[in-house]
Coordinates of C-alpha atoms (C1' of nucleotides) in Angstrom, one line a residue:
Chain S
X217 CA 46.6 0.4 -8.5
X218 CA 44.7 2.7 -6.1
X219 CA 46.8 5.4 -4.6
X220 CA 48.5 6.6 -7.8
X221 CA 50.1 9.9 -8.7
X222 CA 50.2 12.1 -5.7
X223 CA 46.5 12.0 -4.8
X224 CA 46.1 15.8 -4.7
X225 CA 44.3 17.4 -1.8
X226 CA 42.4 14.3 -0.7
X227 CA 44.0 14.4 2.7
X228 CA 42.1 15.6 5.8
X229 CA 42.5 19.3 6.2
X230 CA 44.5 20.3 9.2
X231 CA 43.0 22.5 11.8
X232 CA 45.2 25.5 11.1
X233 CA 44.3 25.4 7.4
X234 CA 40.7 25.0 8.2
X235 CA 40.7 28.0 10.5
X236 CA 42.1 30.1 7.6
X237 CA 39.3 28.9 5.4
X238 CA 36.9 29.9 8.2
X239 CA 38.2 33.4 8.2
X240 CA 38.0 33.7 4.5
X241 CA 34.3 33.3 4.7
X242 CA 34.2 37.0 5.6
X243 CA 35.8 37.9 2.2
X244 CA 39.2 37.8 0.5
X245 CA 42.2 38.3 2.8
X246 CA 46.0 38.3 2.5
X247 CA 48.3 36.1 4.6
X248 CA 49.2 39.1 6.7
X249 CA 45.6 39.8 7.4
X250 CA 44.9 36.2 8.3
X251 CA 47.7 36.2 10.8
X252 CA 46.3 39.2 12.4
X253 CA 42.8 37.9 12.5
X254 CA 43.9 34.6 13.8
X255 CA 46.0 36.1 16.5
X256 CA 43.1 38.3 17.6
X257 CA 40.3 35.8 17.4
X258 CA 41.8 32.4 18.2
X259 CA 45.4 33.2 19.1
X260 CA 44.9 32.3 22.8
X261 CA 44.0 28.7 22.2
X262 CA 45.4 28.2 18.7
X263 CA 48.8 29.7 18.0
X264 CA 50.1 29.9 14.5
X265 CA 53.1 31.5 12.8
X266 CA 53.4 33.5 9.7
X267 CA 55.5 30.8 8.0
X268 CA 52.7 28.4 8.6
X269 CA 50.1 30.6 7.2
X270 CA 51.9 31.4 4.0
X271 CA 52.7 27.8 3.5
X272 CA 49.1 26.7 4.1
X273 CA 47.9 29.3 1.7
X274 CA 50.2 28.1 -1.0
X275 CA 49.1 24.5 -0.4
X276 CA 45.5 25.4 -0.4
X277 CA 45.7 27.6 -3.5
X278 CA 47.4 24.6 -5.2
X279 CA 44.6 22.3 -4.1
X280 CA 42.1 24.7 -5.4
X281 CA 40.5 25.5 -2.1
X282 CA 41.4 29.2 -2.4
X283 CA 42.1 31.4 -5.4
X284 CA 44.6 34.3 -5.6
X285 CA 42.9 37.6 -6.3
X286 CA 44.5 40.7 -7.8
X287 CA 47.7 41.9 -6.2
X288 CA 47.1 45.0 -4.1
X289 CA 49.4 47.7 -3.0
X290 CA 52.9 46.6 -1.9
X291 CA 53.0 42.9 -2.4
X292 CA 49.5 42.2 -1.1
X293 CA 48.1 38.9 -2.4
X294 CA 44.5 38.5 -1.3
X295 CA 43.1 35.0 -1.4
X296 CA 39.4 34.2 -1.9
X297 CA 37.5 31.1 -1.0
X298 CA 36.5 28.8 -3.9
X299 CA 33.5 26.6 -3.8
X300 CA 35.8 23.7 -3.2
X301 CA 37.3 25.5 -0.3
X302 CA 33.9 26.2 1.1
X303 CA 32.9 22.6 0.8
X304 CA 36.2 21.4 2.3
X305 CA 35.7 23.7 5.3
X306 CA 32.1 22.5 5.7
X307 CA 33.3 19.0 5.8
X308 CA 36.1 19.7 8.2
X309 CA 33.9 21.5 10.6
X310 CA 31.6 18.5 11.0
X311 CA 34.5 16.3 12.2
X312 CA 34.9 15.7 15.9
X313 CA 37.5 18.2 17.2
X314 CA 40.4 16.3 18.6
X315 CA 41.6 16.2 22.2
X316 CA 43.3 19.3 23.6
X317 CA 47.1 19.6 23.7
X318 CA 48.3 21.4 26.7
X319 CA 52.0 21.9 27.4
X320 CA 52.8 24.0 30.4
X321 CA 56.6 24.3 31.0
X322 CA 56.1 26.0 34.3
X323 CA 54.2 22.9 35.6
X324 CA 57.0 20.7 34.4
X325 CA 59.5 22.8 36.3
X326 CA 57.3 22.7 39.4
X327 CA 56.8 19.0 39.0
X328 CA 60.5 18.6 39.1
X329 CA 60.7 21.3 41.8
X330 CA 62.6 19.1 44.1
X331 CA 65.6 19.8 42.0
X332 CA 65.1 23.5 41.5
X333 CA 66.8 26.2 43.6
X334 CA 63.8 27.5 45.7
X335 CA 64.4 31.2 45.0
X336 CA 64.6 30.4 41.3
X337 CA 61.3 28.5 41.5
X338 CA 59.7 31.4 43.3
X339 CA 60.9 33.8 40.6
X340 CA 59.4 31.7 37.9
X341 CA 56.1 31.4 39.7
X342 CA 55.9 35.1 40.3
X343 CA 56.7 36.0 36.7
X344 CA 54.1 33.6 35.3
X345 CA 51.5 34.8 37.8
X346 CA 52.1 38.3 36.6
X347 CA 51.7 37.3 32.9
X348 CA 48.5 35.5 33.7
X349 CA 47.1 38.4 35.6
X350 CA 47.8 40.6 32.5
X351 CA 46.1 38.2 30.3
X352 CA 43.0 38.1 32.5
X353 CA 42.9 41.9 32.5
X354 CA 43.1 41.9 28.7
X355 CA 40.3 39.4 28.4
X356 CA 38.1 41.3 30.8
X357 CA 38.8 44.4 28.8
X358 CA 37.7 42.6 25.7
X359 CA 34.5 41.5 27.4
X360 CA 33.7 45.0 28.4
X361 CA 34.4 46.3 24.9
X362 CA 32.2 43.6 23.4
X363 CA 29.4 44.4 25.9
X364 CA 29.5 48.2 25.4
X365 CA 30.1 47.9 21.6
X366 CA 26.9 45.8 21.3
X367 CA 28.8 43.0 19.7
X368 CA 27.1 39.8 20.6
X369 CA 28.5 36.9 18.6
X370 CA 27.7 34.0 21.0
X371 CA 30.6 32.0 19.6
X372 CA 33.3 34.6 20.1
X373 CA 31.8 35.3 23.5
X374 CA 32.0 31.7 24.5
X375 CA 35.7 31.5 23.6
X376 CA 36.4 34.7 25.4
X377 CA 34.6 33.4 28.5
X378 CA 36.7 30.3 28.3
X379 CA 39.8 32.5 28.5
X380 CA 38.5 34.4 31.5
X381 CA 37.5 31.2 33.3
X382 CA 40.9 29.7 32.6
X383 CA 42.9 32.7 33.8
X384 CA 40.8 33.1 36.9
X385 CA 41.3 29.5 37.8
X386 CA 45.0 29.7 37.2
X387 CA 45.4 32.9 39.3
X388 CA 43.5 31.2 42.1
X389 CA 45.8 28.3 41.9
X390 CA 48.8 30.5 42.0
X391 CA 47.4 32.2 45.1
X392 CA 46.9 28.9 46.8
X393 CA 50.4 27.6 46.3
X394 CA 52.3 26.8 49.5
X395 CA 55.1 29.2 50.5
X396 CA 57.7 26.5 49.7
X397 CA 56.8 27.0 46.1
X398 CA 55.7 30.6 45.9
X399 CA 58.7 31.7 48.0
X400 CA 56.7 33.7 50.6
X401 CA 58.8 31.9 53.2
X402 CA 61.5 34.5 52.8
X403 CA 59.8 37.8 53.2
X404 CA 63.1 39.7 53.6
X405 CA 65.3 38.6 50.7
X406 CA 65.0 40.6 47.5
X407 CA 68.6 40.4 46.3
X408 CA 70.0 37.8 44.0
X409 CA 73.4 36.5 42.9
Chain K
X232 CA 86.8 30.2 13.9
X233 CA 84.4 29.6 16.7
X234 CA 81.5 27.2 15.9
X235 CA 83.6 24.5 14.3
X236 CA 83.1 20.8 13.7
X237 CA 79.5 20.0 14.6
X238 CA 79.6 21.4 18.2
X239 CA 78.3 18.2 19.9
X240 CA 75.6 18.5 22.5
X241 CA 76.0 22.2 23.1
X242 CA 72.4 22.9 22.2
X243 CA 69.8 23.7 24.8
X244 CA 68.2 20.6 26.2
X245 CA 64.6 20.3 25.2
X246 CA 62.0 20.0 27.9
X247 CA 61.1 16.4 27.2
X248 CA 64.7 15.3 27.5
X249 CA 65.2 17.4 30.6
X250 CA 62.2 15.7 32.2
X251 CA 63.7 12.3 31.6
X252 CA 66.9 13.5 33.2
X253 CA 64.8 14.6 36.1
X254 CA 63.3 11.2 36.6
X255 CA 66.6 9.5 36.3
X256 CA 67.7 11.3 39.5
X257 CA 65.7 8.6 41.3
X258 CA 68.0 5.9 39.9
X259 CA 68.6 4.1 36.6
X260 CA 65.5 3.4 34.5
X261 CA 64.6 2.0 31.2
X262 CA 62.8 3.8 28.4
X263 CA 59.7 1.8 29.3
X264 CA 59.9 2.8 32.9
X265 CA 60.4 6.4 32.0
X266 CA 57.3 6.5 29.8
X267 CA 55.3 5.1 32.6
X268 CA 56.7 7.5 35.1
X269 CA 56.2 10.5 32.8
X270 CA 52.7 9.5 32.0
X271 CA 51.8 9.2 35.7
X272 CA 53.6 12.3 36.9
X273 CA 53.5 14.8 34.2
X274 CA 51.4 13.2 31.5
X275 CA 48.5 15.6 32.0
X276 CA 50.4 18.7 31.1
X277 CA 53.3 17.2 29.2
X278 CA 52.5 14.4 26.9
X279 CA 55.2 12.3 25.3
X280 CA 55.4 9.2 23.2
X281 CA 57.5 6.1 23.4
X282 CA 59.2 6.9 20.1
X283 CA 60.2 10.2 21.5
X284 CA 61.6 8.8 24.7
X285 CA 63.7 6.2 23.0
X286 CA 65.0 8.7 20.6
X287 CA 65.9 11.2 23.4
X288 CA 67.6 8.4 25.3
X289 CA 69.7 7.5 22.3
X290 CA 70.6 11.1 21.8
X291 CA 71.5 11.8 25.4
X292 CA 73.5 8.6 25.7
X293 CA 75.4 9.8 22.7
X294 CA 76.0 13.1 24.2
X295 CA 77.2 11.6 27.4
X296 CA 74.3 12.8 29.6
X297 CA 73.3 9.3 30.5
X298 CA 75.1 5.9 30.4
X299 CA 73.7 2.5 29.5
X300 CA 73.8 0.1 32.4
X301 CA 73.7 -3.7 32.3
X302 CA 71.0 -5.2 30.2
X303 CA 68.3 -6.7 32.4
X304 CA 65.8 -9.4 31.8
X305 CA 64.1 -9.3 28.4
X306 CA 65.6 -6.5 26.5
X307 CA 65.7 -4.0 29.4
X308 CA 68.2 -1.3 28.9
X309 CA 68.5 0.8 32.0
X310 CA 70.1 4.2 31.7
X311 CA 71.8 6.0 34.5
X312 CA 72.6 9.7 34.9
X313 CA 76.2 10.7 34.4
X314 CA 77.7 13.7 36.1
X315 CA 77.4 15.6 32.8
X316 CA 73.7 14.7 32.7
X317 CA 73.2 15.9 36.2
X318 CA 75.0 19.2 35.4
X319 CA 73.0 19.6 32.2
X320 CA 69.7 19.1 34.1
X321 CA 70.7 21.5 36.8
X322 CA 71.4 24.1 34.2
X323 CA 68.2 23.5 32.3
X324 CA 66.1 23.7 35.4
X325 CA 67.4 27.2 36.2
X326 CA 66.1 28.5 32.8
X327 CA 62.9 30.4 32.7
X328 CA 60.2 27.9 31.7
X329 CA 58.7 29.0 28.4
X330 CA 55.2 30.2 27.7
X331 CA 52.5 27.6 27.7
X332 CA 51.2 26.0 24.5
X333 CA 47.5 25.4 24.5
X334 CA 45.7 24.0 21.6
X335 CA 42.0 23.3 22.1
X336 CA 40.4 22.1 18.9
X337 CA 36.9 22.3 20.5
X338 CA 37.4 26.0 21.0
X339 CA 38.5 26.4 17.5
X340 CA 35.3 24.7 16.3
X341 CA 33.2 26.8 18.6
X342 CA 35.0 30.0 17.5
X343 CA 34.0 29.1 14.0
X344 CA 30.6 28.0 15.3
X345 CA 28.8 30.2 12.9
X346 CA 29.6 27.7 10.3
X347 CA 28.9 24.5 12.2
X348 CA 25.5 22.7 12.1
X349 CA 24.1 23.4 15.6
X350 CA 23.2 19.8 16.5
X351 CA 26.7 18.8 15.6
X352 CA 28.2 21.5 17.7
X353 CA 26.0 20.4 20.6
X354 CA 27.3 16.9 20.2
X355 CA 30.8 18.0 20.3
X356 CA 30.3 20.0 23.4
X357 CA 28.5 17.2 25.2
X358 CA 31.2 14.7 24.4
X359 CA 34.0 17.0 25.6
X360 CA 32.1 17.9 28.7
X361 CA 31.9 14.2 29.6
X362 CA 35.6 13.7 29.0
X363 CA 36.5 16.6 31.2
X364 CA 34.2 15.4 34.0
X365 CA 35.9 12.0 33.8
X366 CA 39.3 13.7 34.1
X367 CA 38.2 15.7 37.1
X368 CA 36.9 12.6 38.8
X369 CA 40.3 10.9 38.2
X370 CA 42.2 13.8 39.6
X371 CA 40.1 14.0 42.6
X372 CA 40.6 10.3 43.1
X373 CA 44.3 10.9 42.9
X374 CA 44.1 13.6 45.5
X375 CA 42.2 11.3 47.9
X376 CA 44.8 8.6 47.4
X377 CA 47.6 11.0 48.1
X378 CA 45.9 12.3 51.2
X379 CA 45.1 8.9 52.6
X380 CA 48.4 7.4 51.6
X381 CA 50.2 10.1 53.5
X382 CA 52.1 11.1 50.4
X383 CA 52.9 14.7 50.6
X384 CA 55.3 15.9 48.0
X385 CA 54.3 19.6 47.7
X386 CA 55.4 19.7 44.1
X387 CA 53.3 16.8 42.9
X388 CA 50.5 18.1 44.9
X389 CA 50.7 21.5 43.3
X390 CA 50.5 20.1 39.8
X391 CA 47.6 17.9 40.7
X392 CA 45.9 20.9 42.2
X393 CA 46.4 22.6 38.9
X394 CA 44.7 19.8 37.1
X395 CA 41.7 20.0 39.5
X396 CA 41.4 23.7 39.2
X397 CA 41.6 23.6 35.5
X398 CA 39.0 20.9 35.1
X399 CA 36.6 22.5 37.5
X400 CA 36.9 25.8 35.6
X401 CA 36.3 24.1 32.3
X402 CA 33.2 22.3 33.6
X403 CA 31.8 25.5 35.0
X404 CA 32.4 27.1 31.7
X405 CA 30.6 24.2 29.9
X406 CA 27.7 24.6 32.2
X407 CA 27.4 28.3 31.5
X408 CA 27.3 27.9 27.7
X409 CA 24.2 29.3 26.1
X410 CA 21.7 26.8 24.7
X411 CA 22.6 28.0 21.2
X412 CA 25.9 26.3 21.7
X413 CA 25.1 23.5 24.2
X414 CA 22.0 22.6 22.3
X415 CA 19.5 22.7 25.1
X416 CA 17.2 24.6 22.8
X417 CA 15.9 21.4 21.3
X418 CA 14.8 19.3 24.3
X419 CA 12.9 16.8 22.0
X420 CA 15.3 15.8 19.2
X421 CA 17.5 12.9 19.8
X422 CA 17.6 11.4 16.4
X423 CA 20.2 12.1 13.7
X424 CA 20.6 11.7 9.9
Chain N
dT248 C1' 66.5 60.7 2.0
dA249 C1' 66.4 57.7 5.5
dC250 C1' 63.9 54.9 8.3
dC251 C1' 60.2 52.1 9.8
dC252 C1' 56.6 49.2 9.0
dC253 C1' 54.0 46.3 5.8
dA254 C1' 54.2 42.1 3.3
dT255 C1' 55.9 38.3 1.3
dG256 C1' 58.2 34.2 1.2
dT257 C1' 62.3 30.2 1.6
dA258 C1' 65.3 27.2 4.2
dA259 C1' 66.6 24.6 7.9
dT260 C1' 65.5 22.3 11.8
dC261 C1' 63.1 20.4 15.5
dA262 C1' 59.4 18.1 17.9
dG263 C1' 55.7 15.1 17.9
dT264 C1' 52.8 11.3 16.0
dT265 C1' 51.6 7.0 13.7
dA266 C1' 52.7 2.9 11.8
dC267 C1' 55.5 -0.8 11.4
dA268 C1' 58.7 -4.5 12.9
dT269 C1' 60.7 -7.7 16.2
dG270 C1' 61.6 -10.7 19.9
dA271 C1' 61.7 -12.2 24.9
dT272 C1' 59.2 -13.7 29.0
dT273 C1' 55.4 -14.7 31.8
dA274 C1' 50.8 -16.4 32.6
dT275 C1' 47.1 -19.5 31.3
Chain M
dA291 C1' 51.3 -24.5 23.4
dT292 C1' 49.6 -20.2 23.0
dA293 C1' 48.3 -15.8 24.2
dA294 C1' 49.2 -11.6 26.5
dT295 C1' 52.3 -8.3 27.7
dC296 C1' 56.8 -6.4 28.3
dA297 C1' 60.3 -4.0 25.9
dT298 C1' 62.9 -2.0 22.2
dG299 C1' 63.4 0.3 18.4
dT300 C1' 63.0 2.3 13.0
dA301 C1' 60.8 4.9 9.3
dA302 C1' 57.9 8.1 7.4
dC303 C1' 55.6 12.0 7.9
dT304 C1' 53.3 16.1 9.7
dG305 C1' 53.3 20.2 12.0
dA306 C1' 55.5 24.0 14.2
dT307 C1' 59.4 27.2 15.0
dT308 C1' 63.4 30.1 13.9
dA309 C1' 66.2 32.4 11.1
dC310 C1' 67.1 34.4 6.9
dA311 C1' 66.2 37.2 2.8
dT312 C1' 63.9 40.7 0.1
dG313 C1' 61.6 44.7 -1.3
dG314 C1' 57.7 48.2 -1.6
dG315 C1' 55.4 52.2 0.5
dG316 C1' 54.5 55.6 3.8
dT317 C1' 56.2 58.9 7.0
dA318 C1' 59.4 62.1 9.3

DNA sequence: TACCCCATGTAATCAGTTACATGATTAT
DNA sequence: ATAATCATGTAACTGATTACATGGGGTA
């Protein structure tokens, strides 16, 4: 009888867990730290929540991929990579990254735009354009910081460049939208029900 | 005592369900038809599976948002919008579309690139570049078809334009990647373990 | 001392995917 | 006849989100 008694930790690592292992290569970190690091470094193309992180940590500690270190101040619980964890990560990282998942609610609303009150649609578009512009500005700031700070990790640079390229493309797209969608057709109206 | 006895169907419609209601404005359709329509019209920025569709249909029928029509040939079960469904959709469509969810495993792998065997990374990049090029070609084909076919729904056009803008930006980004990531640094090696 | 932020986690739920199961109809 | 494809669905599971709950430690 092959698959007996729970088969511990033989499953393929999920991408979120793997990324945590990746970060842990830099030294022991707590769940809190990992959330921060992840948000900063991969947050724009790989979202994760605290709950998820704590759960993955528990699971991985259980599977022996990480080991709890000494409790720090407050309730800090740093985890360190084990050799198994290092091996599991090395294995994961050689696997073909899956296809991207993109879900853009705004596009869904636009696609169904026929049924959306035009001034509402224009509001949505405007709000999202603003948000994207802010993101672009943030990315460009990060690029400048990296350049002036002498930081030159080509990998981080590449992902940041992706963000910039993406946001620029999106902004151009916004700016090319017809007035029927952007709402430029009513240059007077500013009020609202 | 306010929230008593299960409060049927008062929850906010999810985007997938809402999109189905949107499609049903064109007339009664079966789950099968809806999957097709969704794949064609919103599939590139809003994926859904058959399972999901049948489940949402069952749920919505239960909630009175759609009504089962007469069974057709084979096991076809067309559903029609009810007035409640129309109202629920109208309400949903006025809500601010949420933030986009983007998960790009390739970027995750690149971000952790420090730990990836370089020739492996280059393989991944190449494979994904190819896939994106194919998508761009497909979108451009769709644009041509729309133009020559005289179809001119500005909403569908806008989403298609987004796809094109996105894919072009991604391809440009691929082409600007440094050799350390793209793998151009080893113009000889083609073999592999 | 009171408040805010750090830091941890659990519970419940929802959304999405994969695999499985079944049968009718049309085309060859 | 048989194969392909249309068409529906269930079950099991994974992954992600939201809400809730708790308490320590630093700062005003």
